[in-house]
Each structure stands twice: as structure tokens, then as C-alpha cells.
Amino acid sequence: MNIEPPYYAVIFSSRRASGDHGYEATAERMVELAKNMPGFLGIETARGADGFGITVSYWRDDSSIAAWRQHGEHVLAQERGRREWYVHYDIRIAKVERAYSGPANPRRTTNLKH
Amino acid sequence: MNIEPPYYAVIFSSRRASGDHGYEATAERMVELAKNMPGFLGIETARGADGFGITVSYWRDDSSIAAWRQHGEHVLAQERGRREWYVHYDIRIAKVERAYSGPANPRRTTNLKH
């Protein structure tokens, strides 16, 4: 992702409940859907063995985030998430003001959409 | 962390090089130091088995972030990070505009400083 700020980040921190219950398949599907939304810039995710994970998605502007939040299939996934998949989550919408990279290849992130 | 936006987030995404080389001990030390910095609000971290991790620290304002970035012991750790610990990293400074939580206990995040 080689994009100059400002742009937006959605920081999704979550603790998973035990068991899959369709989570992995839905998570993959949501990433595919998000990538096709207008204003999508990239996504990165990490989850440790303790079940705590952070996913950050990047968006052109606030209205792109609103449109994704209201996407029908995503709304259904959000409901299942609250009911089945997460013990707890925090969502933070933040405006990225500055970005830098290291130790080489400035502003390149390997697991973001190019 | 039960704090109303606005506040700041530092999103640190990184891919670790193989081997520890003092990383874990330094990472723990940095968290302890950060917690004692003025304006520190919380920190959360997740790293998967593939070596890709995301750490988000939360701060009262931009000047708190600048002070932490310039802390002597932290500067040394940043240098080792570039030289030894990370294949690549991205740092993004973002202003949190909105935050919400689910599925219960609004705005409580278990692994943040209280």
C-alpha cells in the first residue's frame, strides 16, 4: 500500500470465543468482499494463540467505511460475530495523519493490496 | 480503557526476523516504560505464528507520542529493531475519532491499562 496520508483506519481488536462455528470461512469471505468495496486501500491482521487478534483495514474516507459497514452480507456477519464468535471487541475509527516504514523499501507493506 | 475519543493511536505492523536476539525481553521492557510515559492510555498486541504482528498503542495527544519516540532507551530499541528484529515494519499515527465495543461491557478492553 503506497498511499500518502491522510486516509482512514478501522482498528478492530477482538477476543475470539472457542470453536470455529463458521468463523474462518466468513472472515475470508469478508476480506474478499471488502477488497471490492469503493475506497478500500488494504487490510492486515494478526491473531495470537491466546485468541486475541487485531485487524486493521484502511479506507480512502469515512463514507467508504460507512458503506462497508452497511453492506448486507457484512451486516449479517456482524450479527453472528456479536452472537457467536467474539467474547469482546473494540472498534476504533481513526484518521491516519502520518506513516513511515522500515527498515527498507519505504511505505511498502507486504500483506496489503497493491 | 474507558476513554472518549478523540485520542491518538500508533499502529505498528511488523514482520519479525527469525530468532529472538533479545527481542522478547526488550519488548516487555518497552511496554513497562511506555506505561509510565505521560499521556499513555493503553496498548494491545497480537502476533500470529507466521511472524506478522500488530501492536497498537493509544496516547492522549501527538506530543505524548513524540516524547515516547525520543525516550533514550526506546531510541536504542528502535535502532536494534531496524538492525536485528524486523524484516519490515509500518508505523502509522492516527487520530481516533470514534470508538465502540461489543458484544457486552461497552468500551472495556481487557488487555489495556485501566
PDB file of C-alpha atoms in Angstrom, chain A:
ATOM      1  CA  MET A   1       0.000   0.000   0.000  1.00  0.00           C
ATOM      2  CA  ASN A   2       1.842   3.011  -1.292  1.00  0.00           C
ATOM      3  CA  ILE A   3      -0.571   5.779  -0.368  1.00  0.00           C
ATOM      4  CA  GLU A   4       0.122   9.092   1.268  1.00  0.00           C
ATOM      5  CA  PRO A   5      -1.936  10.078   4.321  1.00  0.00           C
ATOM      6  CA  PRO A   6      -4.486  11.238   5.117  1.00  0.00           C
ATOM      7  CA  TYR A   7      -6.652   8.137   4.885  1.00  0.00           C
ATOM      8  CA  TYR A   8      -8.710   6.166   7.399  1.00  0.00           C
ATOM      9  CA  ALA A   9      -8.046   3.098   9.551  1.00  0.00           C
ATOM     10  CA  VAL A  10     -10.577   0.831  11.234  1.00  0.00           C
ATOM     11  CA  ILE A  11      -8.848  -0.848  14.179  1.00  0.00           C
ATOM     12  CA  PHE A  12     -10.751  -3.989  15.144  1.00  0.00           C
ATOM     13  CA  SER A  13      -9.423  -5.645  18.326  1.00  0.00           C
ATOM     14  CA  SER A  14     -11.146  -8.829  19.386  1.00  0.00           C
ATOM     15  CA  ARG A  15     -11.017 -11.837  21.646  1.00  0.00           C
ATOM     16  CA  ARG A  16     -12.385 -14.950  19.942  1.00  0.00           C
ATOM     17  CA  ALA A  17     -14.736 -17.381  21.639  1.00  0.00           C
ATOM     18  CA  SER A  18     -13.598 -21.015  21.443  1.00  0.00           C
ATOM     19  CA  GLY A  19     -14.551 -23.135  18.423  1.00  0.00           C
ATOM     20  CA  ASP A  20     -14.761 -22.102  14.783  1.00  0.00           C
ATOM     21  CA  HIS A  21     -18.561 -22.057  14.158  1.00  0.00           C
ATOM     22  CA  GLY A  22     -18.036 -20.908  10.589  1.00  0.00           C
ATOM     23  CA  TYR A  23     -15.760 -18.042  11.584  1.00  0.00           C
ATOM     24  CA  GLU A  24     -12.767 -18.719   9.311  1.00  0.00           C
ATOM     25  CA  ALA A  25     -14.841 -19.137   6.147  1.00  0.00           C
ATOM     26  CA  THR A  26     -16.811 -15.966   6.891  1.00  0.00           C
ATOM     27  CA  ALA A  27     -13.666 -13.999   7.743  1.00  0.00           C
ATOM     28  CA  GLU A  28     -12.134 -14.946   4.388  1.00  0.00           C
ATOM     29  CA  ARG A  29     -15.357 -14.044   2.586  1.00  0.00           C
ATOM     30  CA  MET A  30     -15.482 -10.639   4.325  1.00  0.00           C
ATOM     31  CA  VAL A  31     -11.927  -9.837   3.205  1.00  0.00           C
ATOM     32  CA  GLU A  32     -12.845 -10.704  -0.387  1.00  0.00           C
ATOM     33  CA  LEU A  33     -15.957  -8.520  -0.216  1.00  0.00           C
ATOM     34  CA  ALA A  34     -14.122  -5.620   1.434  1.00  0.00           C
ATOM     35  CA  LYS A  35     -11.432  -5.663  -1.276  1.00  0.00           C
ATOM     36  CA  ASN A  36     -14.129  -4.941  -3.841  1.00  0.00           C
ATOM     37  CA  MET A  37     -15.679  -2.038  -1.955  1.00  0.00           C
ATOM     38  CA  PRO A  38     -15.058   1.514  -3.206  1.00  0.00           C
ATOM     39  CA  GLY A  39     -12.381   3.239  -1.150  1.00  0.00           C
ATOM     40  CA  PHE A  40     -10.768   0.045   0.160  1.00  0.00           C
ATOM     41  CA  LEU A  41      -6.990   0.517   0.473  1.00  0.00           C
ATOM     42  CA  GLY A  42      -5.731  -2.525   2.372  1.00  0.00           C
ATOM     43  CA  ILE A  43      -6.102  -4.867   5.315  1.00  0.00           C
ATOM     44  CA  GLU A  44      -3.724  -6.520   7.751  1.00  0.00           C
ATOM     45  CA  THR A  45      -4.463  -8.954  10.516  1.00  0.00           C
ATOM     46  CA  ALA A  46      -2.698 -10.804  13.323  1.00  0.00           C
ATOM     47  CA  ARG A  47      -4.076 -13.202  15.942  1.00  0.00           C
ATOM     48  CA  GLY A  48      -2.065 -14.894  18.645  1.00  0.00           C
ATOM     49  CA  ALA A  49      -2.518 -18.346  20.138  1.00  0.00           C
ATOM     50  CA  ASP A  50      -4.374 -16.744  23.086  1.00  0.00           C
ATOM     51  CA  GLY A  51      -7.306 -15.803  20.811  1.00  0.00           C
ATOM     52  CA  PHE A  52      -6.644 -12.078  20.925  1.00  0.00           C
ATOM     53  CA  GLY A  53      -6.407 -10.521  17.472  1.00  0.00           C
ATOM     54  CA  ILE A  54      -6.110  -7.168  15.747  1.00  0.00           C
ATOM     55  CA  THR A  55      -7.315  -6.449  12.222  1.00  0.00           C
ATOM     56  CA  VAL A  56      -6.733  -3.037  10.698  1.00  0.00           C
ATOM     57  CA  SER A  57      -8.444  -2.125   7.438  1.00  0.00           C
ATOM     58  CA  TYR A  58      -7.558   1.048   5.556  1.00  0.00           C
ATOM     59  CA  TRP A  59     -10.011   3.214   3.641  1.00  0.00           C
ATOM     60  CA  ARG A  60      -9.970   6.269   1.460  1.00  0.00           C
ATOM     61  CA  ASP A  61     -12.502   8.177   3.572  1.00  0.00           C
ATOM     62  CA  ASP A  62     -15.195   7.915   6.203  1.00  0.00           C
ATOM     63  CA  SER A  63     -18.014   7.358   3.696  1.00  0.00           C
ATOM     64  CA  SER A  64     -16.243   4.238   2.327  1.00  0.00           C
ATOM     65  CA  ILE A  65     -16.244   2.849   5.874  1.00  0.00           C
ATOM     66  CA  ALA A  66     -19.941   3.636   6.325  1.00  0.00           C
ATOM     67  CA  ALA A  67     -20.821   1.871   3.040  1.00  0.00           C
ATOM     68  CA  TRP A  68     -18.868  -1.250   4.048  1.00  0.00           C
ATOM     69  CA  ARG A  69     -20.448  -1.289   7.485  1.00  0.00           C
ATOM     70  CA  GLN A  70     -23.902  -1.309   5.857  1.00  0.00           C
ATOM     71  CA  HIS A  71     -23.153  -3.969   3.221  1.00  0.00           C
ATOM     72  CA  GLY A  72     -25.870  -6.644   3.577  1.00  0.00           C
ATOM     73  CA  GLU A  73     -23.671  -9.717   3.874  1.00  0.00           C
ATOM     74  CA  HIS A  74     -21.354  -7.828   6.230  1.00  0.00           C
ATOM     75  CA  VAL A  75     -24.280  -6.813   8.445  1.00  0.00           C
ATOM     76  CA  LEU A  76     -25.218 -10.498   8.812  1.00  0.00           C
ATOM     77  CA  ALA A  77     -21.602 -11.359   9.664  1.00  0.00           C
ATOM     78  CA  GLN A  78     -21.517  -8.584  12.278  1.00  0.00           C
ATOM     79  CA  GLU A  79     -24.605 -10.100  13.918  1.00  0.00           C
ATOM     80  CA  ARG A  80     -23.048 -13.572  14.006  1.00  0.00           C
ATOM     81  CA  GLY A  81     -19.871 -12.026  15.388  1.00  0.00           C
ATOM     82  CA  ARG A  82     -21.709 -10.464  18.308  1.00  0.00           C
ATOM     83  CA  ARG A  83     -23.688 -13.656  18.940  1.00  0.00           C
ATOM     84  CA  GLU A  84     -21.168 -16.429  18.320  1.00  0.00           C
ATOM     85  CA  TRP A  85     -17.595 -15.507  17.528  1.00  0.00           C
ATOM     86  CA  TYR A  86     -16.358 -12.832  19.906  1.00  0.00           C
ATOM     87  CA  VAL A  87     -16.135 -12.643  23.661  1.00  0.00           C
ATOM     88  CA  HIS A  88     -15.367  -8.970  23.266  1.00  0.00           C
ATOM     89  CA  TYR A  89     -14.345  -6.494  20.589  1.00  0.00           C
ATOM     90  CA  ASP A  90     -13.399  -2.845  20.247  1.00  0.00           C
ATOM     91  CA  ILE A  91     -13.728  -0.924  17.010  1.00  0.00           C
ATOM     92  CA  ARG A  92     -11.954   2.380  16.552  1.00  0.00           C
ATOM     93  CA  ILE A  93     -12.209   4.622  13.507  1.00  0.00           C
ATOM     94  CA  ALA A  94      -9.102   6.733  13.120  1.00  0.00           C
ATOM     95  CA  LYS A  95      -7.690   9.175  10.599  1.00  0.00           C
ATOM     96  CA  VAL A  96      -4.121   8.308   9.634  1.00  0.00           C
ATOM     97  CA  GLU A  97      -2.089  11.506   9.664  1.00  0.00           C
ATOM     98  CA  ARG A  98       1.461  10.202   9.137  1.00  0.00           C
ATOM     99  CA  ALA A  99       3.028   6.937   8.018  1.00  0.00           C
ATOM    100  CA  TYR A 100       6.571   5.653   7.695  1.00  0.00           C
ATOM    101  CA  SER A 101       8.264   2.323   7.171  1.00  0.00           C
ATOM    102  CA  GLY A 102      11.456   0.443   7.843  1.00  0.00           C
ATOM    103  CA  PRO A 103      13.991  -0.920   7.690  1.00  0.00           C
ATOM    104  CA  ALA A 104      13.938  -0.778   3.873  1.00  0.00           C
ATOM    105  CA  ASN A 105      11.506  -0.415   0.993  1.00  0.00           C
ATOM    106  CA  PRO A 106       9.748   2.657   2.382  1.00  0.00           C
ATOM    107  CA  ARG A 107       5.962   2.600   2.567  1.00  0.00           C
ATOM    108  CA  ARG A 108       5.627  -0.946   1.244  1.00  0.00           C
ATOM    109  CA  THR A 109       3.528  -3.395   3.237  1.00  0.00           C
ATOM    110  CA  THR A 110       3.719  -6.945   2.045  1.00  0.00           C
ATOM    111  CA  ASN A 111       0.271  -8.111   3.055  1.00  0.00           C
ATOM    112  CA  LEU A 112      -1.725  -5.161   1.825  1.00  0.00           C
ATOM    113  CA  LYS A 113      -3.499  -4.966  -1.511  1.00  0.00           C
ATOM    114  CA  HIS A 114      -1.263  -3.369  -4.129  1.00  0.00           C
TER     115      HIS A 114
END
